[in-house]
Amino acid sequence: DTGVSQDPRHKITKRGQNVTFRCDPISEHNRLYWYRQTLGQGPEFLTYFQNEAQLEKSRLLSDRFSAERPKGSFSTLEIQRTEQGDSAMYLCASSLGPGAKGNEQFFGPGTRLTVL
Amino acid sequence: AQSVTQPDIHITVSEGASLELRCNYSYGATPYLFWYVQSPGQGLQLLLKYFSGDTLVQGIKGFEAEFKRSQSSFNLRKPSVHWSDAAEYFCAVGAPGGYQKVTFGTGTKLQVIP
């Protein structure tokens, strides 16, 4: 059973650069979520996909952030013109469809972003 | 809007002692409730969840949690802590139905001393 994978695990970039992260969900999961976790905080919801459709975006997701899930499988999260405040752990999770069991989210290991 | 409060930022217990981590939630109806554990360099792992039914929920690694509607609480317990339990623990709440947006608390860091 392969879980949720994320790539890269770590990313160091300079302020103003663009970065892109990838998430591969569990293969049969049609829901995919992105969260951001800063030091000393719990994960905060960023956005959610049902198959390829992006159905909700948090107000935390500024115009510099864009997420895609073009074929309803893997997803990418891009941050343009990075700022030091973007430094955080970016977590991806996936789940099955509706229903009690479908609401359990499985998390990947995260991508830790450091903006210098 | 749903929210979660974990009042203890850091807890230290001796190995073999019992553990209780507190969690209070805010939600208009009966929510879905979760406890996750996060070890350094690891992703979040689900310990247990409550959707409905029996208010005492058993999870993995010997953990259990009790849903108390009257207190809006979902405290996590373990009768005897092992050194490997040292990690950060997150309580989370989700709305029943829909796509299950989950709101996390700020976490409780558990230290286990020999």
mmCIF file of C-alpha atoms in Angstrom:
data_model
loop_
_atom_site.group_PDB
_atom_site.id
_atom_site.type_symbol
_atom_site.label_atom_id
_atom_site.label_comp_id
_atom_site.label_asym_id
_atom_site.label_seq_id
_atom_site.Cartn_x
_atom_site.Cartn_y
_atom_site.Cartn_z
ATOM 1 C CA ASP A 1 0.000 0.000 0.000
ATOM 2 C CA THR A 2 1.648 3.221 -1.116
ATOM 3 C CA GLY A 3 0.543 6.188 0.893
ATOM 4 C CA VAL A 4 0.452 9.840 -0.047
ATOM 5 C CA SER A 5 3.784 11.018 -1.394
ATOM 6 C CA GLN A 6 5.112 14.540 -1.747
ATOM 7 C CA ASP A 7 8.049 15.913 -3.659
ATOM 8 C CA PRO A 8 10.371 17.521 -2.814
ATOM 9 C CA ARG A 9 10.618 16.912 0.914
ATOM 10 C CA HIS A 10 12.631 20.086 1.407
ATOM 11 C CA LYS A 11 12.954 23.219 -0.657
ATOM 12 C CA ILE A 12 15.137 26.245 0.006
ATOM 13 C CA THR A 13 14.594 29.223 -2.214
ATOM 14 C CA LYS A 14 15.335 32.922 -2.346
ATOM 15 C CA ARG A 15 12.662 35.530 -1.893
ATOM 16 C CA GLY A 16 10.961 36.334 -5.170
ATOM 17 C CA GLN A 17 11.507 32.949 -6.769
ATOM 18 C CA ASN A 18 8.720 30.607 -7.840
ATOM 19 C CA VAL A 19 8.412 27.123 -6.390
ATOM 20 C CA THR A 20 6.251 24.139 -7.255
ATOM 21 C CA PHE A 21 5.398 21.166 -5.096
ATOM 22 C CA ARG A 22 3.892 17.883 -6.158
ATOM 23 C CA CYS A 23 1.536 15.546 -4.325
ATOM 24 C CA ASP A 24 0.618 12.015 -5.361
ATOM 25 C CA PRO A 25 -2.449 10.806 -3.464
ATOM 26 C CA ILE A 26 -3.457 7.250 -2.704
ATOM 27 C CA SER A 27 -4.505 5.921 -6.087
ATOM 28 C CA GLU A 28 -8.205 5.275 -5.463
ATOM 29 C CA HIS A 29 -8.771 8.538 -3.563
ATOM 30 C CA ASN A 30 -10.692 11.142 -5.505
ATOM 31 C CA ARG A 31 -10.371 13.912 -2.922
ATOM 32 C CA LEU A 32 -7.157 15.813 -2.383
ATOM 33 C CA TYR A 33 -6.370 18.551 0.121
ATOM 34 C CA TRP A 34 -3.528 20.979 0.695
ATOM 35 C CA TYR A 35 -2.696 22.336 4.138
ATOM 36 C CA ARG A 36 0.006 24.653 5.459
ATOM 37 C CA GLN A 37 1.641 24.185 8.831
ATOM 38 C CA THR A 38 3.833 26.812 10.445
ATOM 39 C CA LEU A 39 5.995 26.298 13.506
ATOM 40 C CA GLY A 40 3.967 25.771 16.647
ATOM 41 C CA GLN A 41 0.678 25.609 14.807
ATOM 42 C CA GLY A 42 -1.632 22.936 13.544
ATOM 43 C CA PRO A 43 -2.176 22.451 9.831
ATOM 44 C CA GLU A 44 -4.374 25.089 8.177
ATOM 45 C CA PHE A 45 -6.613 24.238 5.262
ATOM 46 C CA LEU A 46 -5.606 25.791 1.928
ATOM 47 C CA THR A 47 -7.630 24.128 -0.797
ATOM 48 C CA TYR A 48 -9.516 21.002 -1.812
ATOM 49 C CA PHE A 49 -10.079 19.027 -5.014
ATOM 50 C CA GLN A 50 -12.780 16.555 -5.903
ATOM 51 C CA ASN A 51 -11.202 14.744 -8.844
ATOM 52 C CA GLU A 52 -9.862 17.547 -11.068
ATOM 53 C CA ALA A 53 -12.226 20.237 -9.799
ATOM 54 C CA GLN A 54 -10.945 22.705 -7.226
ATOM 55 C CA LEU A 55 -13.990 23.207 -5.051
ATOM 56 C CA GLU A 56 -12.784 25.468 -2.277
ATOM 57 C CA LYS A 57 -9.918 27.814 -1.574
ATOM 58 C CA SER A 58 -9.085 29.290 1.781
ATOM 59 C CA ARG A 59 -8.567 33.011 2.203
ATOM 60 C CA LEU A 60 -5.034 32.012 3.197
ATOM 61 C CA LEU A 61 -4.421 31.180 -0.446
ATOM 62 C CA SER A 62 -3.370 34.511 -1.910
ATOM 63 C CA ASP A 63 -3.181 35.256 -5.627
ATOM 64 C CA ARG A 64 0.446 34.118 -5.596
ATOM 65 C CA PHE A 65 -0.694 30.570 -4.853
ATOM 66 C CA SER A 66 -2.180 28.273 -7.439
ATOM 67 C CA ALA A 67 -3.043 24.613 -7.238
ATOM 68 C CA GLU A 68 -3.966 22.195 -9.975
ATOM 69 C CA ARG A 69 -5.010 18.617 -10.333
ATOM 70 C CA PRO A 70 -5.207 18.281 -14.093
ATOM 71 C CA LYS A 71 -6.156 14.629 -14.478
ATOM 72 C CA GLY A 72 -7.681 14.028 -11.107
ATOM 73 C CA SER A 73 -4.618 12.174 -9.916
ATOM 74 C CA PHE A 74 -1.513 14.068 -8.752
ATOM 75 C CA SER A 75 -1.674 17.706 -7.768
ATOM 76 C CA THR A 76 0.751 20.613 -7.865
ATOM 77 C CA LEU A 77 0.922 23.663 -5.648
ATOM 78 C CA GLU A 78 2.803 26.629 -7.051
ATOM 79 C CA ILE A 79 3.862 29.694 -5.139
ATOM 80 C CA GLN A 80 4.936 32.671 -7.216
ATOM 81 C CA ARG A 81 7.201 35.447 -5.987
ATOM 82 C CA THR A 82 7.846 33.715 -2.696
ATOM 83 C CA GLU A 83 8.015 35.747 0.510
ATOM 84 C CA GLN A 84 9.666 34.881 3.800
ATOM 85 C CA GLY A 85 6.224 34.459 5.318
ATOM 86 C CA ASP A 86 5.630 31.532 2.969
ATOM 87 C CA SER A 87 8.171 29.469 4.893
ATOM 88 C CA ALA A 88 6.205 26.543 6.265
ATOM 89 C CA MET A 89 5.480 22.855 5.886
ATOM 90 C CA TYR A 90 3.046 22.193 3.045
ATOM 91 C CA LEU A 91 1.000 19.077 3.634
ATOM 92 C CA CYS A 92 -1.072 17.122 1.180
ATOM 93 C CA ALA A 93 -3.821 14.707 2.144
ATOM 94 C CA SER A 94 -6.239 12.506 0.252
ATOM 95 C CA SER A 95 -9.461 10.699 0.998
ATOM 96 C CA LEU A 96 -12.173 8.627 -0.597
ATOM 97 C CA GLY A 97 -15.560 10.053 -1.559
ATOM 98 C CA PRO A 98 -18.541 10.838 0.653
ATOM 99 C CA GLY A 99 -19.533 8.802 3.659
ATOM 100 C CA ALA A 100 -18.124 8.249 7.100
ATOM 101 C CA LYS A 101 -15.190 6.167 6.010
ATOM 102 C CA GLY A 102 -14.546 8.493 3.116
ATOM 103 C CA ASN A 103 -13.975 11.400 5.418
ATOM 104 C CA GLU A 104 -10.712 10.020 6.803
ATOM 105 C CA GLN A 105 -7.817 11.959 5.364
ATOM 106 C CA PHE A 106 -4.421 10.357 4.864
ATOM 107 C CA PHE A 107 -1.499 12.747 4.996
ATOM 108 C CA GLY A 108 1.784 12.812 3.152
ATOM 109 C CA PRO A 109 5.120 13.620 4.816
ATOM 110 C CA GLY A 110 5.007 17.226 3.700
ATOM 111 C CA THR A 111 7.304 19.607 1.831
ATOM 112 C CA ARG A 112 9.230 21.966 4.057
ATOM 113 C CA LEU A 113 9.757 25.319 2.344
ATOM 114 C CA THR A 114 12.375 27.787 3.532
ATOM 115 C CA VAL A 115 12.419 31.206 1.884
ATOM 116 C CA LEU A 116 15.650 33.129 2.453
ATOM 117 C CA ALA B 1 -17.293 28.257 12.142
ATOM 118 C CA GLN B 2 -15.701 25.184 13.637
ATOM 119 C CA SER B 3 -12.699 25.518 15.934
ATOM 120 C CA VAL B 4 -10.534 23.426 18.236
ATOM 121 C CA THR B 5 -8.733 24.347 21.427
ATOM 122 C CA GLN B 6 -5.899 22.336 22.878
ATOM 123 C CA PRO B 7 -5.103 24.141 26.115
ATOM 124 C CA ASP B 8 -1.842 22.347 26.850
ATOM 125 C CA ILE B 9 1.032 23.350 24.585
ATOM 126 C CA HIS B 10 3.526 21.015 26.212
ATOM 127 C CA ILE B 11 3.117 18.037 28.569
ATOM 128 C CA THR B 12 5.788 15.945 30.247
ATOM 129 C CA VAL B 13 5.021 12.514 31.661
ATOM 130 C CA SER B 14 7.120 9.690 33.007
ATOM 131 C CA GLU B 15 7.297 6.466 31.066
ATOM 132 C CA GLY B 16 4.621 4.105 32.361
ATOM 133 C CA ALA B 17 2.423 6.898 33.681
ATOM 134 C CA SER B 18 -1.047 7.581 32.376
ATOM 135 C CA LEU B 19 -1.734 10.350 29.895
ATOM 136 C CA GLU B 20 -4.652 12.615 29.121
ATOM 137 C CA LEU B 21 -4.510 15.282 26.425
ATOM 138 C CA ARG B 22 -7.326 17.787 26.395
ATOM 139 C CA CYS B 23 -9.336 18.936 23.417
ATOM 140 C CA ASN B 24 -12.353 21.215 23.259
ATOM 141 C CA TYR B 25 -14.190 21.954 20.067
ATOM 142 C CA SER B 26 -16.709 24.455 18.848
ATOM 143 C CA TYR B 27 -19.303 23.344 16.342
ATOM 144 C CA GLY B 28 -23.057 23.775 16.048
ATOM 145 C CA ALA B 29 -23.942 20.100 15.881
ATOM 146 C CA THR B 30 -22.171 16.798 16.450
ATOM 147 C CA PRO B 31 -18.971 17.018 14.477
ATOM 148 C CA TYR B 32 -16.531 14.468 13.253
ATOM 149 C CA LEU B 33 -13.577 14.401 15.650
ATOM 150 C CA PHE B 34 -10.052 13.167 15.132
ATOM 151 C CA TRP B 35 -6.756 12.786 16.918
ATOM 152 C CA TYR B 36 -3.586 12.773 14.852
ATOM 153 C CA VAL B 37 0.017 12.250 15.923
ATOM 154 C CA GLN B 38 3.014 13.828 14.237
ATOM 155 C CA SER B 39 6.565 12.699 14.903
ATOM 156 C CA PRO B 40 9.554 14.730 13.697
ATOM 157 C CA GLY B 41 10.021 14.233 9.976
ATOM 158 C CA GLN B 42 6.850 12.184 9.737
ATOM 159 C CA GLY B 43 3.460 12.937 8.310
ATOM 160 C CA LEU B 44 0.323 13.129 10.372
ATOM 161 C CA GLN B 45 -0.953 9.731 11.411
ATOM 162 C CA LEU B 46 -4.548 9.185 12.442
ATOM 163 C CA LEU B 47 -4.835 7.716 15.937
ATOM 164 C CA LEU B 48 -8.598 7.517 16.161
ATOM 165 C CA LYS B 49 -11.802 9.137 15.006
ATOM 166 C CA TYR B 50 -15.351 9.680 16.194
ATOM 167 C CA PHE B 51 -18.238 9.900 13.779
ATOM 168 C CA SER B 52 -21.218 8.623 15.773
ATOM 169 C CA GLY B 53 -22.295 5.895 18.157
ATOM 170 C CA ASP B 54 -20.243 4.781 21.137
ATOM 171 C CA THR B 55 -18.670 7.835 22.702
ATOM 172 C CA LEU B 56 -15.585 5.934 23.834
ATOM 173 C CA VAL B 57 -13.399 5.363 20.828
ATOM 174 C CA GLN B 58 -10.457 3.001 20.657
ATOM 175 C CA GLY B 59 -7.539 3.798 18.427
ATOM 176 C CA ILE B 60 -4.148 2.530 17.464
ATOM 177 C CA LYS B 61 -1.121 2.277 19.766
ATOM 178 C CA GLY B 62 -3.307 1.795 22.839
ATOM 179 C CA PHE B 63 -4.946 5.223 22.695
ATOM 180 C CA GLU B 64 -8.579 5.963 23.376
ATOM 181 C CA ALA B 65 -10.703 9.088 23.424
ATOM 182 C CA GLU B 66 -14.074 9.964 24.874
ATOM 183 C CA PHE B 67 -16.575 12.269 23.223
ATOM 184 C CA LYS B 68 -18.494 14.330 25.776
ATOM 185 C CA ARG B 69 -21.163 16.395 24.091
ATOM 186 C CA SER B 70 -22.076 18.309 27.255
ATOM 187 C CA GLN B 71 -18.493 19.510 27.644
ATOM 188 C CA SER B 72 -17.697 19.834 23.932
ATOM 189 C CA SER B 73 -14.630 17.757 24.624
ATOM 190 C CA PHE B 74 -12.775 14.890 23.015
ATOM 191 C CA ASN B 75 -9.875 14.086 25.330
ATOM 192 C CA LEU B 76 -7.224 11.565 24.389
ATOM 193 C CA ARG B 77 -6.035 9.030 26.940
ATOM 194 C CA LYS B 78 -3.502 6.274 27.318
ATOM 195 C CA PRO B 79 -3.117 4.205 30.479
ATOM 196 C CA SER B 80 0.643 3.683 30.229
ATOM 197 C CA VAL B 81 2.887 5.876 28.108
ATOM 198 C CA HIS B 82 5.897 4.502 26.247
ATOM 199 C CA TRP B 83 8.983 6.500 25.304
ATOM 200 C CA SER B 84 8.022 6.085 21.640
ATOM 201 C CA ASP B 85 4.836 8.083 22.265
ATOM 202 C CA ALA B 86 6.857 11.301 22.438
ATOM 203 C CA ALA B 87 5.486 13.374 19.569
ATOM 204 C CA GLU B 88 3.064 16.183 18.845
ATOM 205 C CA TYR B 89 -0.640 15.422 19.059
ATOM 206 C CA PHE B 90 -3.323 17.282 17.162
ATOM 207 C CA CYS B 91 -7.034 17.243 17.778
ATOM 208 C CA ALA B 92 -9.176 18.072 14.763
ATOM 209 C CA VAL B 93 -12.820 18.681 13.963
ATOM 210 C CA GLY B 94 -14.690 18.238 10.724
ATOM 211 C CA ALA B 95 -18.231 18.898 9.578
ATOM 212 C CA PRO B 96 -20.336 15.813 8.916
ATOM 213 C CA GLY B 97 -21.048 15.235 5.261
ATOM 214 C CA GLY B 98 -19.701 17.444 2.545
ATOM 215 C CA TYR B 99 -16.052 17.220 1.729
ATOM 216 C CA GLN B 100 -14.813 17.134 5.265
ATOM 217 C CA LYS B 101 -12.709 20.242 5.678
ATOM 218 C CA VAL B 102 -10.779 19.565 8.848
ATOM 219 C CA THR B 103 -9.824 22.233 11.362
ATOM 220 C CA PHE B 104 -6.875 21.413 13.581
ATOM 221 C CA GLY B 105 -5.918 22.585 17.031
ATOM 222 C CA THR B 106 -2.510 24.051 17.740
ATOM 223 C CA GLY B 107 -1.184 20.773 19.068
ATOM 224 C CA THR B 108 0.218 19.394 22.318
ATOM 225 C CA LYS B 109 3.838 18.356 22.412
ATOM 226 C CA LEU B 110 4.366 15.293 24.579
ATOM 227 C CA GLN B 111 7.687 14.636 26.237
ATOM 228 C CA VAL B 112 8.276 11.282 27.917
ATOM 229 C CA ILE B 113 10.956 10.995 30.567
ATOM 230 C CA PRO B 114 12.442 7.672 31.639
#
